[in-house]
PDB file of C-alpha atoms in Angstrom:
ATOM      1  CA  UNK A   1      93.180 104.830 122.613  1.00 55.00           C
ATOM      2  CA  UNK A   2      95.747 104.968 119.198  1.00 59.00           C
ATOM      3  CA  UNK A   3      95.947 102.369 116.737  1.00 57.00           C
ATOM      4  CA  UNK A   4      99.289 101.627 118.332  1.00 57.00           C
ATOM      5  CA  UNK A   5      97.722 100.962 121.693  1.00 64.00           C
ATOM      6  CA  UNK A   6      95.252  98.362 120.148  1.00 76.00           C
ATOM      7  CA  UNK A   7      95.800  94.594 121.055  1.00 75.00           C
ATOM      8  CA  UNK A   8      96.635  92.954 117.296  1.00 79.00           C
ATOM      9  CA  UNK A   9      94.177  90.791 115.960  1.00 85.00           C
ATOM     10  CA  UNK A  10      95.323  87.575 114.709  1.00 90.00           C
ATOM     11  CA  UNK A  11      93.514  87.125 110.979  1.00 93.00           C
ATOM     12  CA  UNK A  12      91.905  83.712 110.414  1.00 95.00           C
ATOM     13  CA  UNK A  13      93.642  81.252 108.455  1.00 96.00           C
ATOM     14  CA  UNK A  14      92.189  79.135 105.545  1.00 97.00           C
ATOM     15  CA  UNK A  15      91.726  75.670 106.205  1.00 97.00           C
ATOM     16  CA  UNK A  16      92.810  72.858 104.672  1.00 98.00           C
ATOM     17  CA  UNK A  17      89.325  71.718 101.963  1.00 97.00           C
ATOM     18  CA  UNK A  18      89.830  76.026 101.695  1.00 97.00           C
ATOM     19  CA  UNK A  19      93.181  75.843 100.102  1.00 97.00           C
ATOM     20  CA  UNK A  20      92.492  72.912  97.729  1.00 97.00           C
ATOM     21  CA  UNK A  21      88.907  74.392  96.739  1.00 97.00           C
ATOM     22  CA  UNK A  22      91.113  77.734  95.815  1.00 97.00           C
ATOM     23  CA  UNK A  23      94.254  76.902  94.861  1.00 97.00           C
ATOM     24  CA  UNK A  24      95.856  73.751  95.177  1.00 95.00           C
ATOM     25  CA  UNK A  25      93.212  71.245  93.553  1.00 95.00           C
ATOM     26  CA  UNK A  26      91.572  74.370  91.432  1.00 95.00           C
ATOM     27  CA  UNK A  27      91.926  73.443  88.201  1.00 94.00           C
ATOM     28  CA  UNK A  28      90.778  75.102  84.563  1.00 96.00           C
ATOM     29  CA  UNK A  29      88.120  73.388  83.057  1.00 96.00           C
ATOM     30  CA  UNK A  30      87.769  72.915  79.500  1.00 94.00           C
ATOM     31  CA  UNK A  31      84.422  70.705  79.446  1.00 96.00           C
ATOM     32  CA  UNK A  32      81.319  71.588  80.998  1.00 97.00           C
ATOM     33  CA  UNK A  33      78.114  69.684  82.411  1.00 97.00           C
ATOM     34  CA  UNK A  34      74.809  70.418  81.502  1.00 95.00           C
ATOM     35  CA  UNK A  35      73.589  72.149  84.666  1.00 97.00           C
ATOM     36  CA  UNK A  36      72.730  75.391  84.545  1.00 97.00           C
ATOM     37  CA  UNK A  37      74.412  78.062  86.354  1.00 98.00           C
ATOM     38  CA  UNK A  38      71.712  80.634  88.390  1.00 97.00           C
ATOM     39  CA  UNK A  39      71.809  84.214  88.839  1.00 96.00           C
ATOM     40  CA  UNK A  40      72.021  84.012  91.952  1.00 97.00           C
ATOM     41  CA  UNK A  41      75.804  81.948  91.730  1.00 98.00           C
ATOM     42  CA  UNK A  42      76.815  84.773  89.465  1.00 98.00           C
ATOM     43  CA  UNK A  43      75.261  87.298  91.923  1.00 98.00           C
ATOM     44  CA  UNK A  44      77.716  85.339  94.323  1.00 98.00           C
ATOM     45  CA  UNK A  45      80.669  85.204  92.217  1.00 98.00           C
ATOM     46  CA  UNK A  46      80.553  89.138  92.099  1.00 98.00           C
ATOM     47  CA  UNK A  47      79.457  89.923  95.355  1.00 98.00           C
ATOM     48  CA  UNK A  48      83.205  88.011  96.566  1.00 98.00           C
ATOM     49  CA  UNK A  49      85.595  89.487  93.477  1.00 98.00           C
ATOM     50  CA  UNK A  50      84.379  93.304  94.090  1.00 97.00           C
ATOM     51  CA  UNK A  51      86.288  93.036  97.129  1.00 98.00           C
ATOM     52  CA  UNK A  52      89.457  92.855  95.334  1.00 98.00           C
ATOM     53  CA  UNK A  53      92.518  95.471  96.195  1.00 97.00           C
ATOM     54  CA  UNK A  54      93.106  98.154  93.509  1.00 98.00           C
ATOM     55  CA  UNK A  55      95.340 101.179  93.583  1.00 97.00           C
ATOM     56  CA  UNK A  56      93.395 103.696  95.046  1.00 97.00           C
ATOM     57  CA  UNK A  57      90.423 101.487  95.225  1.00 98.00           C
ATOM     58  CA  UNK A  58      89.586 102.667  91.561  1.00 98.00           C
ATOM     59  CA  UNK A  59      87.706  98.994  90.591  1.00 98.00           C
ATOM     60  CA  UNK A  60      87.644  99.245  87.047  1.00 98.00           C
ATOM     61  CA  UNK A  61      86.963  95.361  86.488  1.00 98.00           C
ATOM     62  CA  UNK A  62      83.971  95.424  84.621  1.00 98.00           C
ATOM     63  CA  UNK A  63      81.815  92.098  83.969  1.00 98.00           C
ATOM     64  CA  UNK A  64      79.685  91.341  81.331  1.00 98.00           C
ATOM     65  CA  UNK A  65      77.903  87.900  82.044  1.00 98.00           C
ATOM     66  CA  UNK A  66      76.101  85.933  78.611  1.00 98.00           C
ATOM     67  CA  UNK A  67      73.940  83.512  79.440  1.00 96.00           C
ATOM     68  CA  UNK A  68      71.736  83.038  76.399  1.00 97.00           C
ATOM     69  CA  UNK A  69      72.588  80.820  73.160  1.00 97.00           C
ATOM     70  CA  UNK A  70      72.022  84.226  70.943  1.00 98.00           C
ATOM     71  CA  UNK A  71      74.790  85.869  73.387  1.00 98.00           C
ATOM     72  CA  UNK A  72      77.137  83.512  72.874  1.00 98.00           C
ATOM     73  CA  UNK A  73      76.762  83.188  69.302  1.00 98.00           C
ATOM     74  CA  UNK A  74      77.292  86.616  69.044  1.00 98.00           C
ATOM     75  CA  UNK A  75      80.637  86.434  71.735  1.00 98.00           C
ATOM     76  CA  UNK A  76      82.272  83.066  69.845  1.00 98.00           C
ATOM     77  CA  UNK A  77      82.471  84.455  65.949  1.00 98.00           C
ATOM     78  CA  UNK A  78      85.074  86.941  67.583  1.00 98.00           C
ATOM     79  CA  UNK A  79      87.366  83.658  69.728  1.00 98.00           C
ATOM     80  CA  UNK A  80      89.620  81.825  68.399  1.00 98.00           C
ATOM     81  CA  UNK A  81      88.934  78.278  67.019  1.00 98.00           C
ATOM     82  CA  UNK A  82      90.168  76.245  69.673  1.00 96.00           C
ATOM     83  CA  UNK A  83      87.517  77.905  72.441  1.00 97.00           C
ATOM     84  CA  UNK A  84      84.442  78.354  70.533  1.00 98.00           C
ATOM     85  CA  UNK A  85      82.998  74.666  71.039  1.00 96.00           C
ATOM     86  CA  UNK A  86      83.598  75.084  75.030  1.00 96.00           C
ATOM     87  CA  UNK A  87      82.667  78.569  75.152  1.00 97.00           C
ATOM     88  CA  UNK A  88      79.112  77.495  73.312  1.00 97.00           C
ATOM     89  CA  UNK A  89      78.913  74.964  76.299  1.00 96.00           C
ATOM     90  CA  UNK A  90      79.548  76.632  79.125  1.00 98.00           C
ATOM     91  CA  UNK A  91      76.258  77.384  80.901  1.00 98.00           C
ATOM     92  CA  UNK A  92      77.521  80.942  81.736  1.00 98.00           C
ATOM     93  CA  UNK A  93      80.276  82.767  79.926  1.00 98.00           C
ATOM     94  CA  UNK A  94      81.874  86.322  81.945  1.00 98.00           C
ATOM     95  CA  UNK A  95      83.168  88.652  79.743  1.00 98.00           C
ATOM     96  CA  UNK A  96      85.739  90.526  81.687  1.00 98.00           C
ATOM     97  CA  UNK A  97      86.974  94.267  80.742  1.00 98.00           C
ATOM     98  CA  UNK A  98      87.818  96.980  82.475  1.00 98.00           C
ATOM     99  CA  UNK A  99      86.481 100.919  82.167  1.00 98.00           C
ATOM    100  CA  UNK A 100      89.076 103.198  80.938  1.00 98.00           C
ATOM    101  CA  UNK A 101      86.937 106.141  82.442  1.00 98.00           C
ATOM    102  CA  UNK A 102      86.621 104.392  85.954  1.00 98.00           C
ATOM    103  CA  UNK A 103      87.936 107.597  87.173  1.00 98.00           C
ATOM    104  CA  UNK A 104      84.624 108.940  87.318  1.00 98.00           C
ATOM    105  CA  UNK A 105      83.951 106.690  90.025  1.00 98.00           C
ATOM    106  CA  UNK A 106      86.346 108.034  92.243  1.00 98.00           C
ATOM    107  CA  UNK A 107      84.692 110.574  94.508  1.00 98.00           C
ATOM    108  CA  UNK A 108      82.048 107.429  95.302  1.00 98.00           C
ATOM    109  CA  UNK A 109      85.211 105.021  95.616  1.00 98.00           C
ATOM    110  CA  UNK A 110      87.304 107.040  97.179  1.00 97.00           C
ATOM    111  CA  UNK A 111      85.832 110.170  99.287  1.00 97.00           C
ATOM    112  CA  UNK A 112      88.759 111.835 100.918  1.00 96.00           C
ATOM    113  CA  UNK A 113      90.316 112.220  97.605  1.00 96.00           C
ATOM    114  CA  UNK A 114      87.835 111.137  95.241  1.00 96.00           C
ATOM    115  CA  UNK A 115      86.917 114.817  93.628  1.00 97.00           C
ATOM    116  CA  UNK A 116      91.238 115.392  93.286  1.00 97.00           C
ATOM    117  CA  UNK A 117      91.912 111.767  91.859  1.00 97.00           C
ATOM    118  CA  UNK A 118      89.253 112.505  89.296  1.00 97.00           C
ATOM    119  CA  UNK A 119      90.206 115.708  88.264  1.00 98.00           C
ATOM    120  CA  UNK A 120      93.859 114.521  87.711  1.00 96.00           C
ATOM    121  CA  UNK A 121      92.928 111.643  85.685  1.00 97.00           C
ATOM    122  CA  UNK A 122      90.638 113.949  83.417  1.00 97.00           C
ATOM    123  CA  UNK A 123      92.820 114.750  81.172  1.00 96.00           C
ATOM    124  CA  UNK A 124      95.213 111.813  81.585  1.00 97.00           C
ATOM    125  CA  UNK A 125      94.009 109.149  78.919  1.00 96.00           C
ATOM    126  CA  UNK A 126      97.000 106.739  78.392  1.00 97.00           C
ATOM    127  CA  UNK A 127      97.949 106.998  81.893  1.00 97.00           C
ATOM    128  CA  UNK A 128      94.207 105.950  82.743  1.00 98.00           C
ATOM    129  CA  UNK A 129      94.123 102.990  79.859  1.00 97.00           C
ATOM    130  CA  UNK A 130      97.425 101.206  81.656  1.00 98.00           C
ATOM    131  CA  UNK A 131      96.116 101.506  85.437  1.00 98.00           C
ATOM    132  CA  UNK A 132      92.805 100.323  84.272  1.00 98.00           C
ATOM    133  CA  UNK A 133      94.426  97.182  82.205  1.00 98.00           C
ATOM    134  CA  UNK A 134      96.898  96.867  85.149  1.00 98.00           C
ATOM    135  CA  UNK A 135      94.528  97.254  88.431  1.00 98.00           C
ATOM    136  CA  UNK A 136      91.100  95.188  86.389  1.00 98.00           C
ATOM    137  CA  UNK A 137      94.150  91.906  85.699  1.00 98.00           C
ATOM    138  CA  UNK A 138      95.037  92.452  89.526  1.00 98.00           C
ATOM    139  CA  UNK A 139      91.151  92.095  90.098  1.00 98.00           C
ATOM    140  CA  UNK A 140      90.755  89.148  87.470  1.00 98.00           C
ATOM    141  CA  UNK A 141      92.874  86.588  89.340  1.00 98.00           C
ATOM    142  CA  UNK A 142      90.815  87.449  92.295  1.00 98.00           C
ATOM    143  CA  UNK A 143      87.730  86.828  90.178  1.00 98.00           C
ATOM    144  CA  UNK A 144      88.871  83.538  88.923  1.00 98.00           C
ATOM    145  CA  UNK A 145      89.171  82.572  93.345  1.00 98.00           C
ATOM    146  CA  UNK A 146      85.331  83.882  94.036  1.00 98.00           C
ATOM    147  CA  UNK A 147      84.706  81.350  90.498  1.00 98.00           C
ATOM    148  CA  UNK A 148      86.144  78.900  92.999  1.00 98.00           C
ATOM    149  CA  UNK A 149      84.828  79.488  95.968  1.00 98.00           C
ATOM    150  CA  UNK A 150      81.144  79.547  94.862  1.00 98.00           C
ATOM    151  CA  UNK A 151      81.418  75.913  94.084  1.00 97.00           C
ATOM    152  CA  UNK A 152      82.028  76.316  89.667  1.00 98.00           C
ATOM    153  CA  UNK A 153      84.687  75.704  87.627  1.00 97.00           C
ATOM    154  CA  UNK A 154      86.677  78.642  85.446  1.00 98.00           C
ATOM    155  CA  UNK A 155      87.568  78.445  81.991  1.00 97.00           C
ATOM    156  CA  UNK A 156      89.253  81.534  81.035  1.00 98.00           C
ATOM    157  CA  UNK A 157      90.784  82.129  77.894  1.00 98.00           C
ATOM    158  CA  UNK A 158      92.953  85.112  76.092  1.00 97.00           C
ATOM    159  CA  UNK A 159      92.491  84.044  72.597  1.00 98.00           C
ATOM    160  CA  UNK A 160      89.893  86.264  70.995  1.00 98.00           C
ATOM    161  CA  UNK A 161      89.729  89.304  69.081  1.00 98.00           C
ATOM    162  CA  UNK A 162      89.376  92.325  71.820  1.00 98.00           C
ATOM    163  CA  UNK A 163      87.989  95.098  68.999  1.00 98.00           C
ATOM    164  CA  UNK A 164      85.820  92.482  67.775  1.00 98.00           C
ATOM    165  CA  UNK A 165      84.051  91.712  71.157  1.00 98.00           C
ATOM    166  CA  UNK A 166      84.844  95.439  72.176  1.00 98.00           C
ATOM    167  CA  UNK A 167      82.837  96.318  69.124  1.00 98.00           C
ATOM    168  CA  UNK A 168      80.174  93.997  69.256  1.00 98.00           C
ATOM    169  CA  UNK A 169      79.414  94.140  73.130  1.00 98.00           C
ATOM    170  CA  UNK A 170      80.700  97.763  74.522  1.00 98.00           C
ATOM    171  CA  UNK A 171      80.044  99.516  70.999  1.00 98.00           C
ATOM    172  CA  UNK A 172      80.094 103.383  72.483  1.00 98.00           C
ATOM    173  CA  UNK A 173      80.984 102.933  76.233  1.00 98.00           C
ATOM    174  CA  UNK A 174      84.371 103.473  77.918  1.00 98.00           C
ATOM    175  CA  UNK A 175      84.447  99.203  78.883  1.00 98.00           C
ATOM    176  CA  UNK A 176      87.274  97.014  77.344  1.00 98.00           C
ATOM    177  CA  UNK A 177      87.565  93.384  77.279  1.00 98.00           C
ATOM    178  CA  UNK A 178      90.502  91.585  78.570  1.00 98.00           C
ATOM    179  CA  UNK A 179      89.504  88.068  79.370  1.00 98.00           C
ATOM    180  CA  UNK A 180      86.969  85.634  78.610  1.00 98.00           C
ATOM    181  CA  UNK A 181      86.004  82.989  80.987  1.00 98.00           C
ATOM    182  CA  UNK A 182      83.847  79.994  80.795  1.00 98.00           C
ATOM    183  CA  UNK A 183      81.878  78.857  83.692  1.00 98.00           C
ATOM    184  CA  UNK A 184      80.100  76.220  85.396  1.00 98.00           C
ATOM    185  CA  UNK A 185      80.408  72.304  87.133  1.00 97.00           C
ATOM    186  CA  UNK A 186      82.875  70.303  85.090  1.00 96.00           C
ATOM    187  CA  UNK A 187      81.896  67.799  82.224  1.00 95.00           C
ATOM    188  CA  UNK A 188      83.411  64.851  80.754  1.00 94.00           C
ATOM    189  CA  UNK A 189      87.105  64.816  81.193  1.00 94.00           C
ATOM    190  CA  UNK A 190      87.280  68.503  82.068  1.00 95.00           C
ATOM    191  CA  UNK A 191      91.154  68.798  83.227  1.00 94.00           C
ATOM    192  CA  UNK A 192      93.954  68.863  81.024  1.00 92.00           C
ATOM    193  CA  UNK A 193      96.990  66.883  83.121  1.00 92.00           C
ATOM    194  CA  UNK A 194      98.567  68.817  86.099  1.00 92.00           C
ATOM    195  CA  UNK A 195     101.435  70.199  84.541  1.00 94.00           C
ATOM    196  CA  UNK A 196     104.466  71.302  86.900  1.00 96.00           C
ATOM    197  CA  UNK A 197     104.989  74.595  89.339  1.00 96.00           C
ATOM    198  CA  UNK A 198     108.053  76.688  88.841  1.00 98.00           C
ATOM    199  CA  UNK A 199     110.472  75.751  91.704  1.00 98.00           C
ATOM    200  CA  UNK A 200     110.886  77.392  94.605  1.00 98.00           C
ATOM    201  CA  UNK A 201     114.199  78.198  94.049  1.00 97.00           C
ATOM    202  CA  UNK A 202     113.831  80.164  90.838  1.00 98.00           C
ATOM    203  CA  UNK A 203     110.408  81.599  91.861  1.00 98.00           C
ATOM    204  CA  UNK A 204     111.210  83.476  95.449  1.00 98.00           C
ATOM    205  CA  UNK A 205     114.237  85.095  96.740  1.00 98.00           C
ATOM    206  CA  UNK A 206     114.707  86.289 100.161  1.00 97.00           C
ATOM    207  CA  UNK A 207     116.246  89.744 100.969  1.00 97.00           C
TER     208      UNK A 207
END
């Protein structure tokens, strides 16, 4: 039988508590309680984001979780300010970057074309560095939704100095950071107010 002879399978569609766990109650928190978050939550968190689309199914998100009070001491002396305090609170802090050499993955990523994708890319540095920063930020939002959807609260932040993390965490590999994001159950007063959606009307057209 072809594909085109197939019957189509409808796709199951989120319910209701689903859509407000990931998206229209999600908020960012900013406070954090003091419960811890497990290994096996972050286990959990990862197991769901992996499954994100990338082109070519290259996956060059890379995660780097700190846990401990010397890891974050080490993480916060290169954030801004305004996030150190939070970022010292948070029971589990993801460090995401992406791997400017994740075509050396591709033959295990992607086997019909894996060995040809690779060899291309060899020699292709820039053109690797904006996929990977491109493809990993595709990857983070779905990150932030697996954050979600294993019950914890995001915190994620741009303001910190990338060389100065890159240096003091990835010092000799091909990872590079791109987003730092607190995590775990919400504290005291945790959400900033809702502020407003862009409308409809100046968000989507139609063609």
């Amino acid at each position: 039988m072809s594909i085109t002879d197939q019957v189509p399978q409808a796709l199951d569609v989120l319910d209701d508590a689903g859509r407000k766990l990931l998206f229209t109650e999600a908020r960012t928190a900013n406070t954090f309680a003091e419960v811890a978050v497990t290994d096996d939550e972050l286990a959990m968190i990862w197991e769901l984001a992996r499954w994100s689309p990338s082109a070519a199914n290259g996956q060059p998100l890379r995660v780097l979780f700190v846990r401990t009070r010397e890891g974050k001491e080490r993480l916060v002396r290169h954030l801004d300010e305004g996030n150190r305090a939070k970022t010292l609170q948070a029971p589990a802090v993801a460090v995401l970057a992406y791997d400017v050499d994740f075509h050396e993955q591709m033959p295990t990523v992607f086997p019909a074309r894996g060995e040809t994708l690779r060899a291309a890319f060899a020699d292709q540095t820039e053109k690797r560095e904006v996929l990977a920063a491109y493809n990993s930020a595709l990857q983070t939002g779905v990150f932030l939704l697996a954050v979600r959807a294993a019950g914890l609260a995001a915190g994620p932040m741009a303001g910190f100095d990338r060389a100065g993390v890159d240096g003091e965490f990835f010092a000799g590999t091909s990872w590079r950071s791109h987003l730092v994001v607190n995590i775990g159950h919400p504290g005291a007063a945790p959400w900033f107010p809702r502020l407003p959606r862009v409308s409809v009307e100046d968000a989507v057209a139609w063609a």
